[in-house]
Backbone as a ProteinNet text record, in pm:
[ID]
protein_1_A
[PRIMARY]
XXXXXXXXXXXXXXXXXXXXXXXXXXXXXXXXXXXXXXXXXXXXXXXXXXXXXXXXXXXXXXXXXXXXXXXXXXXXXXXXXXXXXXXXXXXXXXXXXXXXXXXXXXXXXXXXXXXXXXXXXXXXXXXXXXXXXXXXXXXXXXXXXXXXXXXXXXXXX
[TERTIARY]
84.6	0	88.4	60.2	148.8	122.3	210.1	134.4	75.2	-12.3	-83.4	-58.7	-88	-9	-107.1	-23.2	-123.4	0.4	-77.3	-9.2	-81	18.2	-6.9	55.7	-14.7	100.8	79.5	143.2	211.4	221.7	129.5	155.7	132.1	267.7	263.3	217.7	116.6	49.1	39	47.7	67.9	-76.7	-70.8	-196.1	-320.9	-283.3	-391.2	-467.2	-381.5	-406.3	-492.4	-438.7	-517.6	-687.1	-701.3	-847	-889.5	-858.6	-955.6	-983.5	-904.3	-956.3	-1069.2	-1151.2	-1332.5	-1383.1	-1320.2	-1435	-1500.4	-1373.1	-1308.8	-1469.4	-1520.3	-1665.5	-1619.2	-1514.6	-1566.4	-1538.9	-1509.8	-1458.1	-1624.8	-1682.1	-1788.1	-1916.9	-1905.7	-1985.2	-1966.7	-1808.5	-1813	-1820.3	-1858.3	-1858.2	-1962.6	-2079.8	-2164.9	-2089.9	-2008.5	-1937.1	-1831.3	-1756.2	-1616	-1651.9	-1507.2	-1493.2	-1373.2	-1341.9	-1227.7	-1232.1	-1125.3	-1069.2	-880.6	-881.3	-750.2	-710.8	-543.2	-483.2	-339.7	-300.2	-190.8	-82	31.5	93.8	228.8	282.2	415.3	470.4	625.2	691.5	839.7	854.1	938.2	1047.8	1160.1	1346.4	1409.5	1519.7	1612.2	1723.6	1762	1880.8	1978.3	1968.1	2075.3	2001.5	1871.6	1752	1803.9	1766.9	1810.7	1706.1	1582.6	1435.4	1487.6	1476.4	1521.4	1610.4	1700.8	1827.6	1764	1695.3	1590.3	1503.7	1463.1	1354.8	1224.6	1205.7	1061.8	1041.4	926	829.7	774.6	762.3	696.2	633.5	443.6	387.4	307.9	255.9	167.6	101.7	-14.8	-143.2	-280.9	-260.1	-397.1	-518	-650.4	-774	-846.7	-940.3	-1071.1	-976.6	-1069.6	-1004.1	-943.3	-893.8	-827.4	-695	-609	-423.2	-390.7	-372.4	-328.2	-195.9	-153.7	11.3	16.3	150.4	171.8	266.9	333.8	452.2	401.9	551.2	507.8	642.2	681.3	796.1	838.8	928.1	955.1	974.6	906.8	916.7	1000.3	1067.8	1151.2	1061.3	954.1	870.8	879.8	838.2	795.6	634.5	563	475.2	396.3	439.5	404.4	456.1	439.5	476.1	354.5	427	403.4	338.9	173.1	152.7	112.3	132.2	108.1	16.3	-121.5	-190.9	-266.7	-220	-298.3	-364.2	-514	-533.1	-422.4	-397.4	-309.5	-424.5	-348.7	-405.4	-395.7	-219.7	-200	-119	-48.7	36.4	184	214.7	350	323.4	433.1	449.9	428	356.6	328.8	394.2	521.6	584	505.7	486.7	418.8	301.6	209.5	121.5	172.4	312.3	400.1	390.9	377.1	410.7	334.5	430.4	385.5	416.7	500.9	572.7	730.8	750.9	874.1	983.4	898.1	977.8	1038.5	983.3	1054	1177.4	1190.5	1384	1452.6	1422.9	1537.7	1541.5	1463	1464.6	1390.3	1250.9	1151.9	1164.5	1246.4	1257	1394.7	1487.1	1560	1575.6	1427.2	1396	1370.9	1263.5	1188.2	1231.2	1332.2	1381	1421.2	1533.3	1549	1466.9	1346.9	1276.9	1245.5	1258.2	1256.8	1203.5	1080.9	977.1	1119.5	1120.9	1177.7	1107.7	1004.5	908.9	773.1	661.3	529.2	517.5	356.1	284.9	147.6	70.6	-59.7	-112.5	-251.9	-294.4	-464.6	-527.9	-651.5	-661.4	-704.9	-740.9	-847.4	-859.6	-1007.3	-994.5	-1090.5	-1083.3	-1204.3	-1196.8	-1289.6	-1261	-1410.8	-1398.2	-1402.4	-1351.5	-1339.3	-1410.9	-1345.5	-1392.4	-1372	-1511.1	-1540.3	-1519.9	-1482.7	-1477.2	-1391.3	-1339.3	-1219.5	-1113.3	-1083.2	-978.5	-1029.6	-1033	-1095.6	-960.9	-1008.6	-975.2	-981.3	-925.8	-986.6	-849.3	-858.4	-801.1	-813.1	-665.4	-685.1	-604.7	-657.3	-599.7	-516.6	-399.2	-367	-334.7	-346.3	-280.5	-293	-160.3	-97.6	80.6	115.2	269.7	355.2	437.7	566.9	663.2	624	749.9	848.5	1007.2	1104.1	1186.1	1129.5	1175.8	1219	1346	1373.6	1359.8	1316.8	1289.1	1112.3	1049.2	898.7	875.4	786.7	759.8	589.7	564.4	389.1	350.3	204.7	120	17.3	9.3	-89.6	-174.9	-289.5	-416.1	-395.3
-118.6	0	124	207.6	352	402.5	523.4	677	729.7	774.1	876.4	1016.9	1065.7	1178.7	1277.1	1409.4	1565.8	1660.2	1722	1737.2	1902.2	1973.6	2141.1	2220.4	2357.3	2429	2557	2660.7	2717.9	2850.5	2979.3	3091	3212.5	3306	3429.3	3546.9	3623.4	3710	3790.1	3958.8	4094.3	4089.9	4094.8	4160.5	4174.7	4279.9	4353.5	4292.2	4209.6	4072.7	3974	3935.3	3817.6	3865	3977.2	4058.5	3986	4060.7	4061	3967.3	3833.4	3676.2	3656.3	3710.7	3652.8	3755.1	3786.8	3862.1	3753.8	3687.5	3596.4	3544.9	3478.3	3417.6	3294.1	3208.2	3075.4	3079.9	3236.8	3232.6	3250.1	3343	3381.6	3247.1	3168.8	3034.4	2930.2	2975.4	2828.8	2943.2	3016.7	3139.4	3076.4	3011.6	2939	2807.3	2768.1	2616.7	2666.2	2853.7	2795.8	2835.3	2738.3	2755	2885.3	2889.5	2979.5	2944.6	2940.1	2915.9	2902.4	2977.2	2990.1	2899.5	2875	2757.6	2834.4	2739	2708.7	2589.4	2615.3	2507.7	2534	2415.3	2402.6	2317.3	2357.8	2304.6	2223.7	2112.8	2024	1932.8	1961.9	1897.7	1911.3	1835.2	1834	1935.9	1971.3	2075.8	2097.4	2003.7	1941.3	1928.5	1942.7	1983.3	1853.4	1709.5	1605.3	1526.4	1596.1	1589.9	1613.4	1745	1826.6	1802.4	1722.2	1642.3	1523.6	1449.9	1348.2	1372.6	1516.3	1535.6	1482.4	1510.5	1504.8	1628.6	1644.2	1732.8	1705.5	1780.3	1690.1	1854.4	1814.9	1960.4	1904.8	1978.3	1936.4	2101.3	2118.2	2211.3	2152.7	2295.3	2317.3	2407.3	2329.2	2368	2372.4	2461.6	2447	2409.2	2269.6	2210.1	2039.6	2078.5	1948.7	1967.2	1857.7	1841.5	1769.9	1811.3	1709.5	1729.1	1598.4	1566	1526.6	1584.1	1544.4	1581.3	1418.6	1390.2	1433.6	1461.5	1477.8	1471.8	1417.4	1344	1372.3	1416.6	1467.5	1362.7	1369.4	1245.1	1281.9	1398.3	1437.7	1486.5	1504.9	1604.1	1712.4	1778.3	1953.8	1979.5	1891.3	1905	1788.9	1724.8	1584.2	1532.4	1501	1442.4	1353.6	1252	1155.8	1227.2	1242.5	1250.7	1170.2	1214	1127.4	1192.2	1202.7	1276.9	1219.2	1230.6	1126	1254.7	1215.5	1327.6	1306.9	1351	1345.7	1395.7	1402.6	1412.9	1572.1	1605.9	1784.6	1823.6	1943.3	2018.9	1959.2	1884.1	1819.3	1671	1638.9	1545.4	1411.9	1291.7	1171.5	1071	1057.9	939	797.9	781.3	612.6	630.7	765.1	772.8	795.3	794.3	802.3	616.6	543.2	384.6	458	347.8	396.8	483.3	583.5	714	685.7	790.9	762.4	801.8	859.7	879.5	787.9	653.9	527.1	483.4	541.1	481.1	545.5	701.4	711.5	710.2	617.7	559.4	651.1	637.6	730.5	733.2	638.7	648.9	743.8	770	834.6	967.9	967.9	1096.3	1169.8	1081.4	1172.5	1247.2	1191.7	1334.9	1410.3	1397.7	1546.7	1624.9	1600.9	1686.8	1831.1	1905.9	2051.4	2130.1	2247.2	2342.3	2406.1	2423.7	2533	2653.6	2656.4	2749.1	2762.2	2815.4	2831.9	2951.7	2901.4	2952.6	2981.3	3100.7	3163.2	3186.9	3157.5	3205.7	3163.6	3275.3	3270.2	3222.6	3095.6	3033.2	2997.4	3018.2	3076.2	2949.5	2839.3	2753.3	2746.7	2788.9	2765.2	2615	2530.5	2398	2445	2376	2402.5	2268.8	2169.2	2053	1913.6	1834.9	1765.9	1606.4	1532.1	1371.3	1299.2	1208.5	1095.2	1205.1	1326.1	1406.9	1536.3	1641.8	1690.4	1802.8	1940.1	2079	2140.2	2256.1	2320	2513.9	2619.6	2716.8	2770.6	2777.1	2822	2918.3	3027.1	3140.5	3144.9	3121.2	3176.6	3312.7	3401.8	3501.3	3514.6	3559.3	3511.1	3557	3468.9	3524.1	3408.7	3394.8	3278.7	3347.2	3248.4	3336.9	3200.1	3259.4	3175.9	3180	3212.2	3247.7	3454.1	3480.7	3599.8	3658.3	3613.7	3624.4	3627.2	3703.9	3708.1	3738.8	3694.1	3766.5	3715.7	3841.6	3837.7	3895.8	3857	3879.9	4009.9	4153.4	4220.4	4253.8	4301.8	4327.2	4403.4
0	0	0	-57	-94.2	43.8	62.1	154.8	113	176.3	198	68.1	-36.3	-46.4	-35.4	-63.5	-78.3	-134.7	-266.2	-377.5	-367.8	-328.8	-323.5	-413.8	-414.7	-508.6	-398.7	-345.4	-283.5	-379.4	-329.5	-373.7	-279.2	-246.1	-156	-224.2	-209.7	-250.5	-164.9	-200.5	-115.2	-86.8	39.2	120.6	35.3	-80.1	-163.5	-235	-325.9	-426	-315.6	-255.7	-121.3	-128.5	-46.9	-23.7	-142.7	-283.2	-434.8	-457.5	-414.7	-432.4	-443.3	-341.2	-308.5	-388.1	-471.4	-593	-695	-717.6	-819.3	-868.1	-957.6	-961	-881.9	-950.5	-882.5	-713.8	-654	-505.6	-465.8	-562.2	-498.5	-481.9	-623.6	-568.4	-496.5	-436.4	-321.1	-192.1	-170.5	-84.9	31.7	18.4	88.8	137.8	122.2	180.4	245.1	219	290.6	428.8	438	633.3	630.5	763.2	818.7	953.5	1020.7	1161.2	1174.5	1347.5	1348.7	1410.3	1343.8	1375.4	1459.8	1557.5	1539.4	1552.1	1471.9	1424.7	1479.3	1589.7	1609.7	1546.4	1494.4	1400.2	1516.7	1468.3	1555.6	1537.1	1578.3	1561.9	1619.1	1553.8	1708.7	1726.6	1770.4	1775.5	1641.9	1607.8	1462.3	1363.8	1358	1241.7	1153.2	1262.7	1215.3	1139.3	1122.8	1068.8	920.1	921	836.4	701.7	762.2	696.3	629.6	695.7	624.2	538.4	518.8	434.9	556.5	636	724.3	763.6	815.2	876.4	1021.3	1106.8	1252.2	1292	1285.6	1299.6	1419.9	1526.6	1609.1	1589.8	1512.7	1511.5	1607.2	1653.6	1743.2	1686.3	1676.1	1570.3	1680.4	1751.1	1816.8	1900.5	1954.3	2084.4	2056	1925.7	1876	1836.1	1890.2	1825.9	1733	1593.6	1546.8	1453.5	1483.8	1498.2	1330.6	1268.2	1099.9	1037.7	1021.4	960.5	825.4	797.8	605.2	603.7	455.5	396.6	261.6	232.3	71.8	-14.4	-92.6	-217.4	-367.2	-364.9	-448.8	-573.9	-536.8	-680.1	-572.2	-679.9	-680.5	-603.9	-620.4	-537.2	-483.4	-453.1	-349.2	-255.7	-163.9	-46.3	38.9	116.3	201.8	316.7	381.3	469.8	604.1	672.1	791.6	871.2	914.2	1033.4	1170.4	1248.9	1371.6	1479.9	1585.7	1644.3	1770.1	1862.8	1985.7	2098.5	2204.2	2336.5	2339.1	2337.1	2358.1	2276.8	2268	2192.2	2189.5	2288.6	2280.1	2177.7	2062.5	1997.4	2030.3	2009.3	2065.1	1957.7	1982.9	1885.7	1867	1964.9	1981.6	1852.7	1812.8	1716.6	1570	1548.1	1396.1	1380.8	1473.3	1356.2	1231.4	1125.5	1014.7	907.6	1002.8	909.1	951.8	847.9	826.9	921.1	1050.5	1150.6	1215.7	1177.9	1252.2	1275.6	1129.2	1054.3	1125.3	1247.2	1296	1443	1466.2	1629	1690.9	1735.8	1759.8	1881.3	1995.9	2144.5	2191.9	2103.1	2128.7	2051	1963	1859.3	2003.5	2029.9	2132.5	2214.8	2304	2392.7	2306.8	2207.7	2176.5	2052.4	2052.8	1999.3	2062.5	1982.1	2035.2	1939.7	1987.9	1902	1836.3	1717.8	1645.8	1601.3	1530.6	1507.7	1477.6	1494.3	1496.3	1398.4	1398.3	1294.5	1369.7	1368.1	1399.3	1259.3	1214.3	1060.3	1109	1042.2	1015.4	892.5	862.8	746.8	698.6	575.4	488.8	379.7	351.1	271.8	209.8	77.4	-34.6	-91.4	-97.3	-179.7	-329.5	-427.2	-515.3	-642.3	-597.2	-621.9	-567	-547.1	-466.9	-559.2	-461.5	-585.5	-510.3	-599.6	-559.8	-514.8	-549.4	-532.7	-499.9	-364	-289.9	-382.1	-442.9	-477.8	-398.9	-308.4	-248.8	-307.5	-241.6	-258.6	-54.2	-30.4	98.7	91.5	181.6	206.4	370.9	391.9	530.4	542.3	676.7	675.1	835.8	875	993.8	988.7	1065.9	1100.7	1115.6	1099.2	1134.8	1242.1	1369.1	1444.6	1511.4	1476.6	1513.5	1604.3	1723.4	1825.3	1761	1709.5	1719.5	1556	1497.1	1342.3	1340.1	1302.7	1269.3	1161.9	1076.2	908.8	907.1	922.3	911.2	783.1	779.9	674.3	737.2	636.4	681.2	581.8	671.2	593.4	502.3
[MASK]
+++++++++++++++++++++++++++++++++++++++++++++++++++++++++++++++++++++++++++++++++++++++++++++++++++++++++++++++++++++++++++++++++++++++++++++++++++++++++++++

C-alpha cells in the first residue's frame, strides 16, 4: 500500500491581491461552503535539524479544541509528499502515534527526547472547496505570522 499523499502548489500574494480573491466568480460560488478558523501550528526537531536532513516534517497544530500531529515526507517532486496525520491528546508530539511514518527509521525512542519546538505559525485560514470527488480541490488562504523564536515575518491586511 502507498502513503498517503497531498499534492499542493504554494503561492505568496501581497496583502492587496489576497483581499480581491473573493471577488473571483468561482470564489464567490463556493462562498456558501467555505470555512475559516484559526490555527496554530508548532513546528518540531532536534537541535541538529536532524528531521530536516531526512527530508521530514513533525507539525503538532492546534484547531478548536483538537491536536493534530503530521509527519510529512519529501518524495523528491515539486509538489508531493508523504503525509502522515494522527489526532493526539495535547500540543507536545506523541511518537508512539508516527508507527507507520517515516519517523521510525530514525529511532523514535531516542527521537523523542530530543525533539525541540523550532518554530510556529498563527494564521486565520479561509478555505474555499473548489472541487469535490475521488480528489478533494480546495483554494486556501492563510494570513498570519511565522514566528522563530527571534525572526517574525507576518502577513498584513
Amino acid at each position: 500500500m502507498s502513503s498517503p499523499k497531498e499534492i499542493e502548489i504554494k503561492l505568496q500574494l501581497p496583502s492587496v491581491d489576497a483581499a480581491g480573491l473573493a471577488a473571483l466568480p468561482l470564489l464567490r460560488r463556493a462562498d456558501g461552503s467555505k470555512q475559516s478558523e484559526q490555527q496554530l501550528s508548532v513546528y518540531f526537531d532536534t537541535k541538529r535539524l536532524k528531521l530536516k536532513r531526512h527530508g521530514l516534517t513533525l507539525r503538532v497544530r492546534h484547531v478548536g479544541d483538537r491536536y493534530v500531529q503530521t509527519v510529512k515526507s519529501e518524495d523528491g517532486s515539486l509538489f508531493e509528499r508523504g503525509e502522515w496525520e494522527t489526532e493526539i491528546e495535547n500540543g507536545r508530539p506523541d511518537l508512539k502515534r508516527a508507527n507507520g511514518s517515516p519517523l521510525e527509521r530514525l529511532g523514535l525512542k531516542k527521537l523523542r527526547k530530543k525533539l525541540r519546538p523550532v518554530f510556529e505559525t498563527r494564521v486565520q485560514r479561509t478555505t474555499y472547496p473548489l472541487v469535490r470527488g475521488d480528489s478533494d480541490v480546495a483554494l486556501t488562504i492563510d494570513r498570519g505570522e511565522i514566528d522563530a523564536q527571534q525572526s517574525r515575518l507576518a502577513s498584513r491586511r
